[in-house]
Short mmCIF file of C-alpha atoms in Angstrom, two decimals:
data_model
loop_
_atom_site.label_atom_id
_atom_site.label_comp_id
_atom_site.label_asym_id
_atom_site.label_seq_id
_atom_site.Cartn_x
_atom_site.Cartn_y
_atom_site.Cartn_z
CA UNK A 1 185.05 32.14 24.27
CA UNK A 2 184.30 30.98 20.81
CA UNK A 3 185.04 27.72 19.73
CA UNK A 4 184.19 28.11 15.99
CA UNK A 5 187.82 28.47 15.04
CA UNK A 6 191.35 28.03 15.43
CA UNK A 7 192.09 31.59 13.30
CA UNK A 8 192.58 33.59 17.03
CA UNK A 9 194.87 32.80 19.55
CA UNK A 10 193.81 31.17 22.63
CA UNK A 11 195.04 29.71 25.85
CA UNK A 12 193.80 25.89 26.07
CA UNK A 13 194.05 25.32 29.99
CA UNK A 14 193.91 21.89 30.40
CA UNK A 15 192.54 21.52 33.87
CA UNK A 16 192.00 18.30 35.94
CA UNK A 17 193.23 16.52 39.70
CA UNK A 18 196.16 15.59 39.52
CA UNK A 19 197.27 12.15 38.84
CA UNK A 20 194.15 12.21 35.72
CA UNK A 21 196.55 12.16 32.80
CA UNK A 22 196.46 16.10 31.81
CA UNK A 23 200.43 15.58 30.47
CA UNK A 24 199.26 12.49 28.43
CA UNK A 25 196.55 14.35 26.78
CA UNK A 26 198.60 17.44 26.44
CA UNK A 27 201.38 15.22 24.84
CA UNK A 28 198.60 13.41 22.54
CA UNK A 29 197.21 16.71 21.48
CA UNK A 30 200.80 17.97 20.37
CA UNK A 31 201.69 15.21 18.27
CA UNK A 32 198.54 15.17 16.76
CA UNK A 33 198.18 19.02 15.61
CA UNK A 34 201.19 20.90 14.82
CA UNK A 35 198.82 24.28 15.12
CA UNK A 36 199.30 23.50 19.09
CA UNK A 37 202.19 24.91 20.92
CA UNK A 38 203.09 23.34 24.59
CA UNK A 39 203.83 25.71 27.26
CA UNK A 40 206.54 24.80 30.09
CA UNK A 41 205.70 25.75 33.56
CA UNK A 42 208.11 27.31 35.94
CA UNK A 43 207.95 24.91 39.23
CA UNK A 44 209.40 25.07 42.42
CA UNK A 45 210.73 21.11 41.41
CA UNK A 46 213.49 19.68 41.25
CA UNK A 47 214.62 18.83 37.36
CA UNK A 48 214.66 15.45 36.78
CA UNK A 49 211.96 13.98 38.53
CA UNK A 50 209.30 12.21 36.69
CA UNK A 51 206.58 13.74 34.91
CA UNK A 52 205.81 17.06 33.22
CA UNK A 53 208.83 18.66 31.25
CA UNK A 54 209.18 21.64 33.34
CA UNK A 55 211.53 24.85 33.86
CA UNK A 56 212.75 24.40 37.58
CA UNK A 57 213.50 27.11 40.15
CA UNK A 58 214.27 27.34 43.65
CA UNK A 59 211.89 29.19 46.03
CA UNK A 60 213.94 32.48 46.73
CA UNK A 61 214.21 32.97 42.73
CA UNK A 62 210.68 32.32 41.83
CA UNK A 63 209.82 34.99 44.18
CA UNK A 64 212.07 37.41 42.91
CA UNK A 65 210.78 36.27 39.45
CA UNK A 66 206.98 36.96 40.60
CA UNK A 67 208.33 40.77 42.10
CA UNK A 68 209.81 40.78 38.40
CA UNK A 69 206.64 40.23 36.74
CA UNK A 70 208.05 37.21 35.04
CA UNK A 71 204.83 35.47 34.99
CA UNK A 72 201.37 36.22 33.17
CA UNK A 73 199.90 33.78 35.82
CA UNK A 74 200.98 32.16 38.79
CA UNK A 75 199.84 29.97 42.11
CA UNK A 76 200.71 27.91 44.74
CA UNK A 77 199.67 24.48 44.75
CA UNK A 78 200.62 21.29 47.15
CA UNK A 79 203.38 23.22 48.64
CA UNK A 80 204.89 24.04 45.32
CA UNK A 81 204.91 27.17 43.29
CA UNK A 82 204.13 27.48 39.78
CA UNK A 83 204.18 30.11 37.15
CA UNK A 84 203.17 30.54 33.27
CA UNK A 85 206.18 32.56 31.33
CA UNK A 86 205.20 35.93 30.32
CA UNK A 87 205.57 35.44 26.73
CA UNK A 88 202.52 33.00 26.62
CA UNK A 89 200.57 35.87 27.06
CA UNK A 90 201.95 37.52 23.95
CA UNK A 91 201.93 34.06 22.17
CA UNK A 92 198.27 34.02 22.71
CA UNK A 93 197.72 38.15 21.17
CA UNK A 94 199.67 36.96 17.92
CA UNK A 95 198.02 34.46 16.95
CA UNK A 96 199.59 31.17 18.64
CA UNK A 97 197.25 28.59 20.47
CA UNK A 98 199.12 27.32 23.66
CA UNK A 99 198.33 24.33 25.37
CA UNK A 100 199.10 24.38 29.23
CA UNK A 101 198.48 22.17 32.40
CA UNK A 102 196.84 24.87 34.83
CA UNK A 103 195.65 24.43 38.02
CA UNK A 104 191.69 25.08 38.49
CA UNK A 105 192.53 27.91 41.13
CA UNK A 106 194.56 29.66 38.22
CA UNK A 107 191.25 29.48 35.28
CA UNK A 108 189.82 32.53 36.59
CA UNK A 109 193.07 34.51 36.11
CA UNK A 110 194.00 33.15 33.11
CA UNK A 111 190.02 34.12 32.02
CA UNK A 112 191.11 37.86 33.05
CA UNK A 113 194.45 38.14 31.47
CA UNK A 114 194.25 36.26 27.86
CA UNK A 115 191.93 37.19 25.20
CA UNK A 116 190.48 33.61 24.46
CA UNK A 117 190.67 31.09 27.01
CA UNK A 118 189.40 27.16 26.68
CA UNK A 119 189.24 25.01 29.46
CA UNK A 120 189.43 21.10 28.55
CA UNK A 121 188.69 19.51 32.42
CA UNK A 122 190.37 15.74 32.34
CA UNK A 123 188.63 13.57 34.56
CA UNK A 124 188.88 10.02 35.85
CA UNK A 125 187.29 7.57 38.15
CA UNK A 126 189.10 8.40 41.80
CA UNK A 127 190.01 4.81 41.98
CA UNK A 128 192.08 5.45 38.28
CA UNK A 129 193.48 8.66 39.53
CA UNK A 130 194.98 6.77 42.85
CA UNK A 131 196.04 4.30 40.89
CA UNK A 132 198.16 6.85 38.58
CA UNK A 133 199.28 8.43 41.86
CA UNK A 134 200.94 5.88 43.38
CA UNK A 135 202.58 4.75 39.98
CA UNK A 136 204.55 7.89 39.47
CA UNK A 137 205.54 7.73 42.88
CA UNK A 138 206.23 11.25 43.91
CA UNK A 139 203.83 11.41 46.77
CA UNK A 140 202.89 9.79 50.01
CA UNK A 141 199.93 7.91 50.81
CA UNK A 142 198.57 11.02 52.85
CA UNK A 143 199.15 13.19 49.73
CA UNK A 144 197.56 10.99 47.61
CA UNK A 145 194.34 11.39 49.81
CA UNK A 146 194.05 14.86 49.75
CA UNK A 147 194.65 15.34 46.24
CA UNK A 148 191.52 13.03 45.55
CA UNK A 149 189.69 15.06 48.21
CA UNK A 150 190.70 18.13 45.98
CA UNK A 151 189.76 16.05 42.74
CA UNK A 152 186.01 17.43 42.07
CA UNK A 153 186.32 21.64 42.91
CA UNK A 154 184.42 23.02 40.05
CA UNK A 155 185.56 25.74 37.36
CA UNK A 156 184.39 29.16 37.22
CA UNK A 157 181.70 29.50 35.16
CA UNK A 158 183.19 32.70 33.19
CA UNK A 159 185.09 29.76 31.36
CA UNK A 160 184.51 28.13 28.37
CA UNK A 161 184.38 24.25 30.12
CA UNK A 162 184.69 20.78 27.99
CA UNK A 163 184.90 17.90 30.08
CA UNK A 164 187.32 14.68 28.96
CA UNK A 165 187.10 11.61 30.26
CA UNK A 166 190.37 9.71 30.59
CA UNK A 167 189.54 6.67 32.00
CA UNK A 168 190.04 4.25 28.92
CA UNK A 169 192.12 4.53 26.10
CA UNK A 170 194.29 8.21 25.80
CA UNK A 171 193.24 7.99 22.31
CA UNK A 172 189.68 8.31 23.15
CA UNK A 173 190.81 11.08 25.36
CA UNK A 174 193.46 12.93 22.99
CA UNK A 175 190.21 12.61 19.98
CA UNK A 176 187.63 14.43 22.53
CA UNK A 177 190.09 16.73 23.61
CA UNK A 178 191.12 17.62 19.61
CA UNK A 179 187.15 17.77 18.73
CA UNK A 180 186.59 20.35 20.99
CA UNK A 181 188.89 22.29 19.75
CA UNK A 182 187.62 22.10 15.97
CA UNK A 183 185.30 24.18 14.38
CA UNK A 184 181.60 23.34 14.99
CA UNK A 185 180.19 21.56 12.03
CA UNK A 186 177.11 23.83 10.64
#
């Protein structure tokens, strides 16, 4: 993947355990560079619940949407199904740069199906990512353990990886995640 411009389309995956702030950085990045476009996930959620803006759907019709082909990319994740619209793919061929949480499991397929992929990998100390956890409040003490024990699986290497720390200011983290996408200064 080259980095030296924003001219092609790309997917920017932005990858991380949960809990590390990827929504934060995602919605940093967005008001910060109108060339970014956000892409909503299809989740087997219910609407309302706090955290990412998402497109819900029950389990029966996000199989029937998978047996559709509905989705350029999806997974399974923490007993929860998610999938990536099919028009992101086609986003990406024109032109558009699309910004999407992504689990690390899906980075490989996304590597196979888009053109130019980016992966910006938010991390955190463990003891920050609990922390965020248990503040949203959507999962149990138990779940909270195994997504840290999840927290440090490593990317493919086929991807193009830039690692952003969010464990001080979001600022810091939404200026390293907008550098990397920049062109490389000669």
């Amino acid at each position: 993947m080259n980095r030296d411009s924003l001219d092609a389309g790309r997917l920017i995956a932005v990858v991380g355990p949960s809990g590390v702030g990827k929504d934060s950085v995602i919605d940093g990045m967005l008001a910060a560079d109108t060339r970014l476009r956000r892409v909503r996930r299809v989740v087997t959620r219910e609407a309302g619940l706090p955290g990412e803006d998402h497109i819900p759907m029950d389990a029966e019709a996000f199989g029937e949407a998978v047996s559709a082909g509905a989705f350029c990319l999806h997974w399974h994740a923490h007993g929860l199904s998610y999938g990536i619209p099919l028009h992101v793919l086609r986003d990406v061929a024109a032109g558009e740069h699309c910004v999407v949480n992504l689990s690390r499991d899906a980075v490989r397929d996304a590597v196979a199906r888009f053109p130019a992929v980016i992966a910006l990998h938010v991390t955190a100390r463990p003891e920050t990512i609990a922390a965020r956890l248990a503040q949203r409040g959507r999962e149990s003490l138990d779940q909270i353990r195994h997504r840290l024990a999840r927290s440090n699986r490593p990317l493919p290497d086929s991807v193009d990886v830039v690692h952003i720390a969010n464990d001080g200011s979001l600022d810091d983290a939404v200026a390293a995640a907008l550098r990397a996408l920049q062109p490389v200064s000669a």
